Coordinates of C-alpha atoms in Angstrom, one line a residue:
M1 CA 0.0 0.0 0.0
S2 CA 1.3 3.5 -0.9
P3 CA 1.1 6.3 1.6
V4 CA -1.9 8.7 1.4
F5 CA 0.1 11.8 0.6
P6 CA 2.6 12.2 -2.3
T7 CA 6.3 12.6 -1.5
V8 CA 8.5 15.6 -2.4
R9 CA 10.1 13.3 -5.0
E10 CA 6.8 12.6 -6.6
V11 CA 5.9 16.3 -6.6
L12 CA 9.1 17.1 -8.5
D13 CA 7.9 14.8 -11.3
L14 CA 4.7 16.7 -11.8
V15 CA 4.4 18.5 -15.2
P16 CA 3.9 22.1 -13.7
V17 CA 7.0 21.6 -11.5
R18 CA 9.1 20.2 -14.3
H19 CA 8.1 23.2 -16.4
G20 CA 9.9 25.4 -13.8
A21 CA 13.2 23.4 -14.4
P22 CA 13.6 22.3 -10.8
R23 CA 17.0 21.7 -9.3
L24 CA 17.6 20.1 -5.9
V25 CA 20.0 22.2 -4.0
A26 CA 20.0 20.5 -0.6
G27 CA 18.2 18.0 1.6
N28 CA 18.3 14.9 -0.7
A29 CA 17.7 12.7 2.4
G30 CA 14.2 14.3 2.8
L31 CA 12.8 13.7 -0.7
D32 CA 10.6 10.9 0.6
R33 CA 8.8 13.1 3.1
P34 CA 5.0 13.2 2.4
V35 CA 3.5 16.5 1.2
R36 CA 0.3 17.2 3.1
W37 CA -0.4 20.6 1.5
V38 CA 1.2 23.3 -0.6
H39 CA 1.6 26.8 0.9
I40 CA 2.7 30.0 -0.8
A41 CA 4.6 32.4 1.5
E42 CA 6.5 35.6 1.1
V43 CA 7.1 36.5 4.7
P44 CA 10.0 35.4 7.0
D45 CA 7.8 34.3 10.0
I46 CA 5.6 31.9 8.0
A47 CA 6.6 29.0 10.2
T48 CA 4.2 30.1 12.9
L49 CA 1.3 29.6 10.6
L50 CA 2.2 26.1 9.5
G51 CA 1.4 22.7 11.0
G52 CA 3.9 20.5 9.4
G53 CA 3.9 18.5 6.1
E54 CA 3.5 21.6 3.9
L55 CA 5.6 22.2 0.7
V56 CA 6.4 26.0 0.9
L57 CA 6.6 27.9 -2.4
T58 CA 8.3 31.4 -2.4
T59 CA 10.0 33.9 -4.7
G60 CA 12.2 34.9 -1.8
I61 CA 11.1 38.6 -1.9
G62 CA 10.3 38.8 1.8
L63 CA 13.1 36.6 3.1
P64 CA 15.8 38.1 5.4
G65 CA 18.8 39.7 3.8
D66 CA 21.4 38.6 6.4
D67 CA 22.9 35.2 6.9
A68 CA 21.7 34.8 10.4
G69 CA 18.1 35.6 9.3
L70 CA 18.3 33.0 6.6
R71 CA 19.6 30.4 9.0
E72 CA 16.8 31.2 11.4
F73 CA 14.2 31.0 8.6
I74 CA 15.4 27.6 7.5
G75 CA 15.6 26.4 11.1
A76 CA 12.0 27.5 11.9
L77 CA 10.7 25.6 8.8
A78 CA 12.6 22.5 9.8
D79 CA 11.4 22.7 13.4
V80 CA 7.7 22.9 12.4
G81 CA 8.2 19.9 10.1
V82 CA 7.6 21.3 6.6
S83 CA 8.2 18.8 3.7
G84 CA 10.3 21.1 1.6
L85 CA 11.0 24.6 0.4
V86 CA 10.7 25.7 -3.3
V87 CA 12.3 29.0 -4.3
E88 CA 11.6 30.5 -7.7
L89 CA 14.6 32.3 -9.1
G90 CA 14.5 35.6 -10.9
R91 CA 13.0 38.1 -8.5
R92 CA 15.1 38.0 -5.4
Y93 CA 17.7 35.5 -6.3
V94 CA 18.9 35.3 -9.9
S95 CA 21.7 32.8 -10.3
G96 CA 20.8 30.7 -7.2
V97 CA 19.8 30.7 -3.6
P98 CA 22.4 31.9 -1.1
R99 CA 25.0 29.3 0.0
V100 CA 24.1 29.9 3.7
M101 CA 20.5 28.9 3.0
A102 CA 21.6 25.8 1.1
A103 CA 24.0 24.9 3.9
A104 CA 21.4 25.3 6.6
A105 CA 18.8 23.2 4.6
E106 CA 21.4 20.5 4.1
R107 CA 22.3 20.5 7.8
R108 CA 18.6 20.1 8.8
G109 CA 17.8 17.6 6.0
L110 CA 15.2 20.0 4.5
P111 CA 14.7 19.6 0.7
L112 CA 15.5 22.9 -0.9
I113 CA 14.6 23.2 -4.6
E114 CA 15.3 26.0 -7.1
L115 CA 12.9 26.7 -9.9
R116 CA 15.2 28.1 -12.6
R117 CA 12.3 29.0 -14.9
G118 CA 9.3 31.1 -14.0
T119 CA 6.0 29.1 -13.5
P120 CA 2.7 30.1 -12.0
F121 CA 2.5 28.8 -8.5
V122 CA -1.2 28.2 -8.8
R123 CA -0.5 25.4 -11.4
I124 CA 1.8 23.7 -8.9
T125 CA -0.7 23.9 -6.1
E126 CA -3.6 22.7 -8.3
A127 CA -1.5 19.7 -9.4
V128 CA -0.3 18.7 -6.0
H129 CA -3.7 19.2 -4.3
A130 CA -5.3 17.1 -7.0
L131 CA -2.8 14.4 -6.4
I132 CA -3.5 14.6 -2.6
V133 CA -7.3 14.4 -3.2
D134 CA -6.9 11.5 -5.5
A135 CA -4.8 9.7 -3.0
Q136 CA -7.3 10.4 -0.2
L137 CA -10.1 9.1 -2.4
T138 CA -8.1 6.0 -3.0
E139 CA -7.5 5.7 0.7
L140 CA -11.2 6.1 1.3
R141 CA -12.1 3.4 -1.2
A142 CA -9.5 1.1 0.4
T143 CA -11.0 1.8 3.8
E144 CA -14.5 1.1 2.6
E145 CA -13.3 -2.2 1.1
I146 CA -11.7 -3.1 4.4
H147 CA -15.0 -2.4 6.3
Q148 CA -17.1 -4.3 3.7
R149 CA -14.7 -7.3 3.7
F150 CA -14.5 -7.7 7.4
T151 CA -18.2 -7.1 7.9
E152 CA -18.9 -10.0 5.5
L153 CA -16.4 -12.1 7.4
S154 CA -18.1 -11.3 10.7
V155 CA -21.6 -12.2 9.4
E156 CA -20.3 -15.4 7.9
G157 CA -18.6 -16.4 11.1
A158 CA -15.3 -16.9 9.3
E159 CA -12.5 -19.0 10.9
P160 CA -9.4 -17.1 12.2
A161 CA -7.3 -18.6 9.4
E162 CA -9.7 -17.0 6.8
V163 CA -9.7 -13.7 8.6
L164 CA -5.9 -13.6 8.5
R165 CA -5.8 -14.6 4.9
Q166 CA -8.0 -11.8 3.9
A167 CA -6.1 -9.3 6.1
A168 CA -2.8 -10.4 4.6
E169 CA -4.3 -10.1 1.1
L170 CA -5.5 -6.5 1.7
A171 CA -2.3 -5.4 3.4
G172 CA 0.2 -7.3 1.3
C173 CA 2.1 -7.9 4.5
P174 CA 2.6 -11.0 6.8
I175 CA 0.3 -11.2 9.7
V176 CA 0.4 -13.3 12.9
L177 CA -2.2 -14.0 15.6
E178 CA -0.7 -15.0 19.0
N179 CA -2.1 -15.7 22.4
L180 CA -1.0 -13.9 25.6
S181 CA 1.9 -16.4 26.0
R182 CA 3.3 -15.4 22.6
Q183 CA 2.3 -18.7 21.0
V184 CA 1.2 -18.5 17.4
L185 CA -2.5 -19.4 16.9
A186 CA -2.7 -18.6 13.2
Y187 CA -0.7 -16.7 10.6
D188 CA -0.5 -15.8 6.9
P189 CA 3.0 -15.1 5.5
A190 CA 1.6 -13.1 2.5
G191 CA 3.8 -15.1 0.1
E192 CA 6.9 -14.9 2.3
N193 CA 8.8 -17.8 3.9
A194 CA 6.6 -19.0 6.8
Q195 CA 9.5 -20.8 8.5
L196 CA 11.6 -17.6 8.6
L197 CA 8.6 -15.6 9.8
L198 CA 7.9 -18.0 12.7
D199 CA 11.4 -19.1 13.6
G200 CA 12.1 -18.1 17.3
W201 CA 8.7 -16.4 17.4
E202 CA 8.2 -16.2 21.2
R203 CA 11.6 -14.6 21.8
H204 CA 11.1 -12.2 18.9
S205 CA 7.6 -11.3 20.0
R206 CA 8.6 -10.4 23.5
Q207 CA 10.9 -7.7 22.0
I208 CA 7.9 -6.1 20.2
R209 CA 6.6 -3.5 22.7
P210 CA 4.1 -1.1 21.1
A211 CA 3.2 2.0 23.1
G212 CA -0.6 1.5 23.2
R213 CA -3.4 -0.9 22.5
T214 CA -2.8 -0.3 18.8
A215 CA 0.6 1.0 17.8
Y216 CA 3.5 0.7 15.5
D217 CA 6.9 -0.5 16.9
P218 CA 9.5 1.0 14.5
D219 CA 12.3 -0.9 16.1
S220 CA 10.9 -4.2 15.1
G221 CA 8.7 -3.1 12.1
W222 CA 5.5 -4.6 13.5
L223 CA 2.1 -2.9 13.7
V224 CA 0.4 -4.5 16.8
T225 CA -3.2 -4.4 18.2
T226 CA -4.7 -6.3 21.1
V227 CA -7.4 -8.9 20.5
G228 CA -10.3 -9.3 23.0
A229 CA -13.9 -8.4 23.8
R230 CA -16.0 -7.7 26.9
G231 CA -12.9 -6.5 28.7
Q232 CA -11.1 -9.8 28.3
D233 CA -8.0 -9.7 26.1
W234 CA -6.8 -13.1 24.9
G235 CA -4.2 -12.3 22.2
R236 CA -2.4 -9.9 19.9
L237 CA -2.6 -9.4 16.1
L238 CA 0.7 -8.3 14.5
L239 CA 1.2 -7.1 10.9
R240 CA 4.7 -6.6 9.6
W241 CA 5.5 -3.2 8.0
P242 CA 9.2 -2.9 7.2
A243 CA 10.9 -0.4 9.6
T244 CA 13.0 0.8 6.6
E245 CA 9.8 2.2 5.1
S246 CA 7.7 5.1 6.4
T247 CA 5.1 4.8 9.2
P248 CA 2.3 2.5 8.2
P249 CA -0.6 4.3 6.4
T250 CA -3.8 4.9 8.4
R251 CA -5.7 2.3 6.5
L252 CA -3.3 -0.4 7.8
T253 CA -4.2 0.6 11.3
I254 CA -7.9 0.4 10.4
L255 CA -7.3 -2.9 8.7
I256 CA -5.6 -4.6 11.7
E257 CA -8.1 -3.2 14.2
R258 CA -11.1 -4.5 12.0
A259 CA -9.4 -7.8 11.7
A260 CA -8.9 -8.0 15.5
S261 CA -12.5 -7.1 16.2
T262 CA -13.7 -9.7 13.7
L263 CA -11.6 -12.3 15.4
A264 CA -12.9 -11.3 18.8
L265 CA -16.5 -11.2 17.6
G266 CA -16.1 -14.6 15.9
R267 CA -14.9 -16.1 19.1
L268 CA -18.0 -14.8 20.9
I269 CA -20.3 -15.9 18.2
R270 CA -18.9 -19.5 18.2
R271 CA -19.3 -19.7 21.9
D272 CA -22.9 -18.4 21.8
A273 CA -23.7 -20.7 18.9
E274 CA -22.4 -23.7 20.8
G275 CA -24.4 -22.6 23.9
L276 CA -27.6 -22.4 21.8
E277 CA -26.9 -25.7 20.1
R278 CA -26.6 -27.3 23.5
Q279 CA -29.9 -25.8 24.6
I280 CA -31.6 -27.3 21.5
H281 CA -29.8 -30.5 20.8
R282 CA -27.9 -31.6 24.0
T283 CA -29.4 -33.9 26.5
L284 CA -30.4 -33.2 30.1
L285 CA -26.9 -34.0 31.2
T286 CA -25.5 -31.1 29.2
A287 CA -28.3 -28.9 30.3
L288 CA -27.1 -29.4 33.9
I289 CA -23.6 -28.3 33.0
D290 CA -24.6 -25.3 31.0
H291 CA -27.5 -24.1 33.2
T292 CA -29.8 -24.1 30.1
R293 CA -32.7 -25.6 31.9
P294 CA -34.0 -25.3 35.5
V295 CA -32.9 -28.0 37.8
D296 CA -36.5 -29.0 38.6
E297 CA -37.2 -29.4 35.0
V298 CA -34.2 -31.6 34.5
A299 CA -35.2 -33.8 37.5
L300 CA -38.8 -34.1 36.2
R301 CA -37.7 -35.0 32.7
A302 CA -35.1 -37.5 34.0
K303 CA -37.8 -39.2 36.2
A304 CA -40.0 -39.5 33.1
L305 CA -37.1 -41.4 31.5
G306 CA -36.8 -43.7 34.5
V307 CA -33.7 -42.0 36.0
V308 CA -34.5 -40.8 39.5
L309 CA -32.2 -37.9 40.5
D310 CA -34.0 -36.6 43.6
R311 CA -32.6 -37.6 47.0
R312 CA -29.8 -39.6 45.4
H313 CA -26.0 -39.5 45.8
L314 CA -24.8 -38.1 42.4
V315 CA -21.4 -38.7 40.9
G316 CA -20.2 -37.1 37.7
V317 CA -18.2 -39.4 35.4
V318 CA -16.4 -38.5 32.1
V319 CA -15.0 -40.9 29.6
R320 CA -12.8 -39.8 26.7
H321 CA -10.1 -41.2 24.5
R322 CA -6.5 -40.3 25.4
A323 CA -5.8 -39.1 21.8
D324 CA -8.0 -36.3 20.2
E325 CA -10.3 -37.2 17.4
P326 CA -7.9 -37.4 14.4
A327 CA -10.1 -36.3 11.5
G328 CA -11.7 -32.9 11.1
D329 CA -9.9 -31.2 13.9
A330 CA -13.1 -31.1 15.9
G331 CA -11.3 -30.9 19.1
A332 CA -9.7 -27.6 18.5
P333 CA -10.6 -24.7 20.8
D334 CA -13.2 -22.5 19.3
D335 CA -10.8 -19.5 19.3
E336 CA -7.8 -21.4 17.9
P337 CA -7.6 -22.4 14.3
A338 CA -6.8 -26.1 13.8
P339 CA -3.8 -25.7 11.5
A340 CA -1.9 -23.7 14.2
R341 CA -2.5 -26.1 17.1
R342 CA 0.8 -27.3 18.4
G343 CA 1.5 -31.0 18.7
Q344 CA -1.7 -32.1 17.1
R345 CA -1.3 -35.8 16.2
R346 CA -3.1 -37.4 13.4
D347 CA -2.8 -41.1 13.9
T348 CA -5.4 -42.2 11.4
D349 CA -5.6 -39.6 8.7
A350 CA -7.1 -42.0 6.3
E351 CA -10.2 -42.5 8.4
G352 CA -12.0 -39.7 6.7
P353 CA -14.3 -36.9 8.0
E354 CA -16.8 -39.4 9.5
A355 CA -14.3 -41.0 11.8
G356 CA -14.6 -38.4 14.6
P357 CA -18.4 -38.5 15.0
A358 CA -18.5 -42.3 14.6
R359 CA -15.9 -42.7 17.3
L360 CA -17.8 -40.4 19.6
R361 CA -21.0 -42.3 18.9
D362 CA -19.3 -45.6 19.6
L363 CA -17.9 -44.2 22.9
A364 CA -21.4 -43.0 24.0
E365 CA -23.0 -46.3 23.2
A366 CA -20.2 -48.2 25.1
V367 CA -20.7 -45.9 28.2
S368 CA -24.5 -46.6 28.1
Q369 CA -23.9 -50.3 27.8
A370 CA -21.4 -50.2 30.7
V371 CA -24.0 -48.4 32.9
R372 CA -26.5 -51.2 32.1
D373 CA -24.0 -54.0 32.7
A374 CA -23.0 -52.6 36.0
K375 CA -26.7 -52.3 37.0
L376 CA -26.4 -48.6 37.6
T377 CA -28.8 -45.7 37.1
A378 CA -27.4 -42.7 35.2
L379 CA -27.9 -40.0 32.6
T380 CA -25.4 -40.4 29.8
S381 CA -24.6 -38.1 26.9
P382 CA -21.7 -36.7 24.8
L383 CA -20.5 -33.5 26.5
D384 CA -18.5 -32.2 23.6
D385 CA -16.8 -33.5 20.5
Q386 CA -14.3 -35.6 22.5
A387 CA -15.9 -36.8 25.8
V388 CA -19.0 -38.6 27.0
G389 CA -20.4 -37.9 30.5
A390 CA -22.5 -39.9 32.9
L391 CA -24.3 -38.7 36.1
L392 CA -24.5 -41.8 38.3
A393 CA -27.5 -41.7 40.7
L394 CA -26.6 -43.9 43.7
P395 CA -28.9 -44.7 46.7
D396 CA -26.1 -44.4 49.2
P397 CA -22.8 -42.5 49.4
A398 CA -21.1 -45.6 50.7
A399 CA -21.7 -47.3 47.3
E400 CA -19.7 -44.7 45.4
E401 CA -16.3 -46.5 45.1
K402 CA -18.0 -49.9 44.4
A403 CA -20.2 -48.3 41.7
L404 CA -17.2 -46.6 40.0
S405 CA -15.2 -49.8 40.0
A406 CA -18.1 -51.8 38.6
F407 CA -18.6 -49.2 35.9
A408 CA -14.9 -49.0 34.9
A409 CA -14.7 -52.8 34.7
A410 CA -17.9 -53.0 32.7
L411 CA -16.5 -50.4 30.3
R412 CA -13.3 -52.4 29.8
R413 CA -15.4 -55.5 29.1
V414 CA -17.2 -53.7 26.4
R415 CA -13.8 -53.7 24.7
L416 CA -13.7 -49.9 24.4
D417 CA -9.9 -50.2 24.6
A418 CA -8.9 -50.0 21.0
A419 CA -7.0 -52.8 19.2
P420 CA -3.3 -52.2 19.2
A421 CA -3.3 -51.3 15.5
A422 CA -5.5 -48.3 16.3
R423 CA -3.4 -47.0 19.1
P424 CA -0.9 -44.2 18.4
V425 CA 2.6 -45.6 18.1
D426 CA 4.0 -43.3 20.8
V427 CA 1.5 -44.4 23.4
P428 CA 2.7 -47.3 25.5
P429 CA 0.4 -50.3 25.9
R430 CA -2.4 -49.0 28.2
A431 CA -6.0 -48.2 28.0
A432 CA -6.9 -46.0 25.0
I433 CA -9.6 -44.3 27.1
V434 CA -9.6 -42.4 30.4
V435 CA -12.4 -42.8 33.0
A436 CA -12.6 -39.9 35.5
A437 CA -15.0 -39.2 38.3
G438 CA -15.7 -36.0 40.2
S439 CA -16.6 -35.7 43.9
G440 CA -19.9 -37.1 44.9
V441 CA -22.7 -34.6 45.8
G442 CA -25.9 -34.8 47.6
S443 CA -28.2 -32.8 45.4
L444 CA -29.0 -32.2 41.8
R445 CA -28.1 -28.5 42.2
E446 CA -24.5 -29.6 42.9
A447 CA -24.2 -32.1 40.1
R448 CA -22.7 -29.5 37.8
R449 CA -19.7 -29.2 40.0
S450 CA -19.1 -33.0 40.0
L451 CA -19.4 -33.2 36.2
I452 CA -17.1 -30.3 35.5
E453 CA -14.5 -31.7 38.0
A454 CA -14.7 -35.1 36.2
R455 CA -14.2 -33.4 32.8
Q456 CA -11.2 -31.5 34.1
V457 CA -9.7 -34.6 35.6
A458 CA -10.2 -36.6 32.4
E459 CA -8.5 -33.9 30.4
A460 CA -5.5 -33.8 32.7
A461 CA -5.3 -37.6 33.0
R462 CA -4.8 -38.1 29.3
R463 CA -1.1 -37.5 29.7
D464 CA -0.7 -39.5 32.9
P465 CA 1.6 -42.5 32.3
R466 CA -0.4 -44.7 34.7
D467 CA -3.3 -46.8 33.7
L468 CA -5.8 -46.4 36.6
P469 CA -9.3 -47.8 36.4
C470 CA -10.8 -44.5 37.4
Y471 CA -9.0 -41.2 37.9
R472 CA -10.0 -38.8 40.7
L473 CA -8.9 -35.3 41.5
P474 CA -6.0 -36.3 43.8
H475 CA -4.5 -38.3 41.0
V476 CA -3.8 -35.3 38.7
G477 CA -2.0 -32.9 41.1
L478 CA -1.1 -29.3 40.5
A479 CA 0.6 -29.9 37.2
G480 CA -2.5 -31.5 35.9
L481 CA -4.7 -28.7 37.1
L482 CA -2.5 -26.1 35.4
H483 CA -2.6 -28.1 32.2
L484 CA -6.4 -27.9 32.3
L485 CA -6.2 -24.2 32.6
R486 CA -3.4 -23.7 30.0
D487 CA -5.8 -21.9 27.5
E488 CA -7.2 -19.7 30.1
P489 CA -6.1 -16.0 29.5
R490 CA -6.1 -15.3 33.2
L491 CA -3.5 -18.1 33.7
Q492 CA -1.4 -16.8 30.8
T493 CA -1.6 -13.3 32.3
F494 CA -0.4 -14.7 35.7
V495 CA 2.6 -16.3 33.9
E496 CA 3.4 -13.1 32.1
R497 CA 3.1 -11.1 35.4
E498 CA 5.4 -13.5 37.3
L499 CA 7.9 -14.5 34.6
G500 CA 7.4 -11.9 31.8
P501 CA 10.5 -9.8 32.7
L502 CA 12.7 -12.9 33.0
L503 CA 11.4 -14.3 29.7
A504 CA 12.1 -10.9 28.0
Y505 CA 15.6 -10.8 29.5
D506 CA 16.3 -14.3 28.2
A507 CA 15.0 -13.3 24.8
Q508 CA 17.5 -10.4 24.7
H509 CA 20.4 -12.5 26.3
P510 CA 19.9 -16.0 24.7
R511 CA 23.3 -17.3 26.0
E512 CA 22.4 -16.8 29.7
Q513 CA 18.9 -18.4 29.9
L514 CA 18.1 -17.4 33.5
L515 CA 14.8 -19.2 33.4
G516 CA 16.7 -22.6 33.6
T517 CA 18.7 -21.3 36.6
L518 CA 15.5 -20.4 38.4
R519 CA 14.0 -23.7 37.5
A520 CA 17.0 -25.6 39.0
Y521 CA 16.8 -23.5 42.1
L522 CA 13.1 -24.1 42.7
E523 CA 13.1 -27.8 41.8
Q524 CA 15.8 -28.4 44.3
G525 CA 13.7 -27.0 47.1
R526 CA 15.6 -23.7 47.1
N527 CA 18.8 -25.6 48.0
K528 CA 21.5 -23.5 46.3
S529 CA 24.2 -26.1 46.4
A530 CA 21.9 -28.7 44.8
G531 CA 20.6 -26.2 42.4
A532 CA 24.1 -25.3 41.2
A533 CA 24.8 -28.9 40.7
A534 CA 21.6 -29.4 38.8
A535 CA 22.4 -26.4 36.6
H536 CA 25.9 -27.6 36.0
L537 CA 27.3 -24.3 37.3
S538 CA 29.9 -23.4 40.0
R539 CA 28.4 -22.1 43.2
P540 CA 29.7 -18.5 42.7
A541 CA 28.3 -18.4 39.1
F542 CA 25.0 -19.9 40.3
Y543 CA 24.7 -17.4 43.2
E544 CA 25.5 -14.5 40.8
R545 CA 22.7 -15.7 38.5
L546 CA 20.2 -15.9 41.3
A547 CA 21.1 -12.4 42.3
R548 CA 20.5 -11.2 38.7
I549 CA 17.2 -13.1 38.6
G550 CA 16.1 -11.3 41.8
R551 CA 16.9 -8.0 40.2
V552 CA 15.2 -8.7 36.9
L553 CA 12.0 -10.0 38.7
D554 CA 12.3 -7.5 41.6
A555 CA 11.8 -10.6 43.8
D556 CA 13.3 -11.9 47.1
L557 CA 14.3 -15.5 46.2
D558 CA 14.7 -16.3 49.9
S559 CA 11.0 -15.7 50.4
V560 CA 9.0 -18.9 50.6
D561 CA 5.8 -17.3 49.3
R562 CA 7.5 -15.5 46.4
C563 CA 9.3 -18.7 45.4
L564 CA 6.0 -20.7 45.6
S565 CA 4.4 -18.2 43.3
L566 CA 7.3 -18.4 40.8
H567 CA 7.3 -22.2 40.9
V568 CA 3.6 -22.3 40.1
A569 CA 4.2 -19.9 37.3
L570 CA 6.9 -22.1 35.9
L571 CA 4.6 -25.1 36.1
A572 CA 2.0 -23.1 34.3
L573 CA 4.5 -22.0 31.6
D574 CA 5.4 -25.7 31.0
A575 CA 1.7 -26.5 30.7
I576 CA 1.2 -23.7 28.2
R577 CA 4.1 -24.7 26.1
T578 CA 3.4 -28.5 26.2
P579 CA 1.1 -29.7 23.4

């Protein structure tokens, strides 16, 4: 995209200007300055009437006659930010402008042009202003196209990858969408090398520090805006505009902000659509989780189905495969485009688009069969594209462990554990499914808590190397809990608040990597000798690094509470970075 205003260089190529036989006397470095307007002046104090960006035309009649006055005149024009000064020869200066004027203009980088042949200034102003108006109309049309394009994308509910593709096409520049932890969610290289664009992205991104919600960072050459809605920011959208060029035109700022609002709106629409879909299509079990129906109505409908939930001990159970559904990328978060998900494994790409729904349907049927085989009473239903839930209704809390064991055993007998050929090659021989249970509750109004806990435990247990019949909350620990929350912006904000300065320091000093030193110190229970050994450093070097970490984080590393917070942030960072 070209700038809105013509440059001094472009003005010199206009026919009325060429008619005056222009000659550049000084200020060659400023020829690419934009010309916002043309102003004719014959008084020495004209600078007080200008706002910057003007091309000043003069015959020199009213200019000072002394060297000091000419220097002051040029300095005042440069201070106010004019684009250039054009002097017509013949009336005040015959053979050329004074040397002192040329020297002052060269020193300030102000283009100084002589017109060696007389030409009406009005023709120059008309030509330049017509060029400016045409450029502004072009800019207006481009802005209108941006609004129209992104309005259509918003209405269509376009995926993030499509939004970025359209933005990159309109801008002609690479664009990247990242989360708060500087991980790439989607990108479009705009024809450039994607590997070069994303190589070392996190470290590079931490060095991009715009001064505002939407701003251009000239040091890195990235135009950045924050992505979020309803007061909750969840990412950044970055568009690369080479720092060697001028500041990005206004329409690029409009473009990136419209793209960001389209992404934020799309995320909200997908969430609302999913909530509405559950209200209409999901079963009573999903209604309990989403509060889409009154509890009394759920109890009444369940009783009509033969499942009595009143005055029962209720236990939420979630069953899911250890590996995500391989086809269709149905398991991607609604705000993260499937192609950008890190570590996504496709173990059976040849299964086709129907494999995911079929696998979920088989899982739901197996869960229902296991409930019947274990002679239990429960509501069962898919909870999402990956998991099936069950709400067990037991007559007595004492029967909880026995019922869960019976259900897990029945599920294994149904042969839900996939044949070895269907198991991912990097998963050791163990159950291909996870059975997880939440804490038992005494009323239907508390059932949601048990179901959500079971779903969280099931998600965290997918990466547990053990093969337990039924996972409970104590089995997953803090690391598992943080893994569950890895996509939560508030957790990412916590990590940035606790470790952001240290991560930024490591990005600028890649040879030191103080984060590893901090990890060794905390993992060794704040034992400095053991930490130095674990970090393969001498004690003096280790102690010096700890002192530097304390300065970077402004933290007392002898404080138990501060170290606990940092250790939790490290575990959360690992969860965020782990696929």
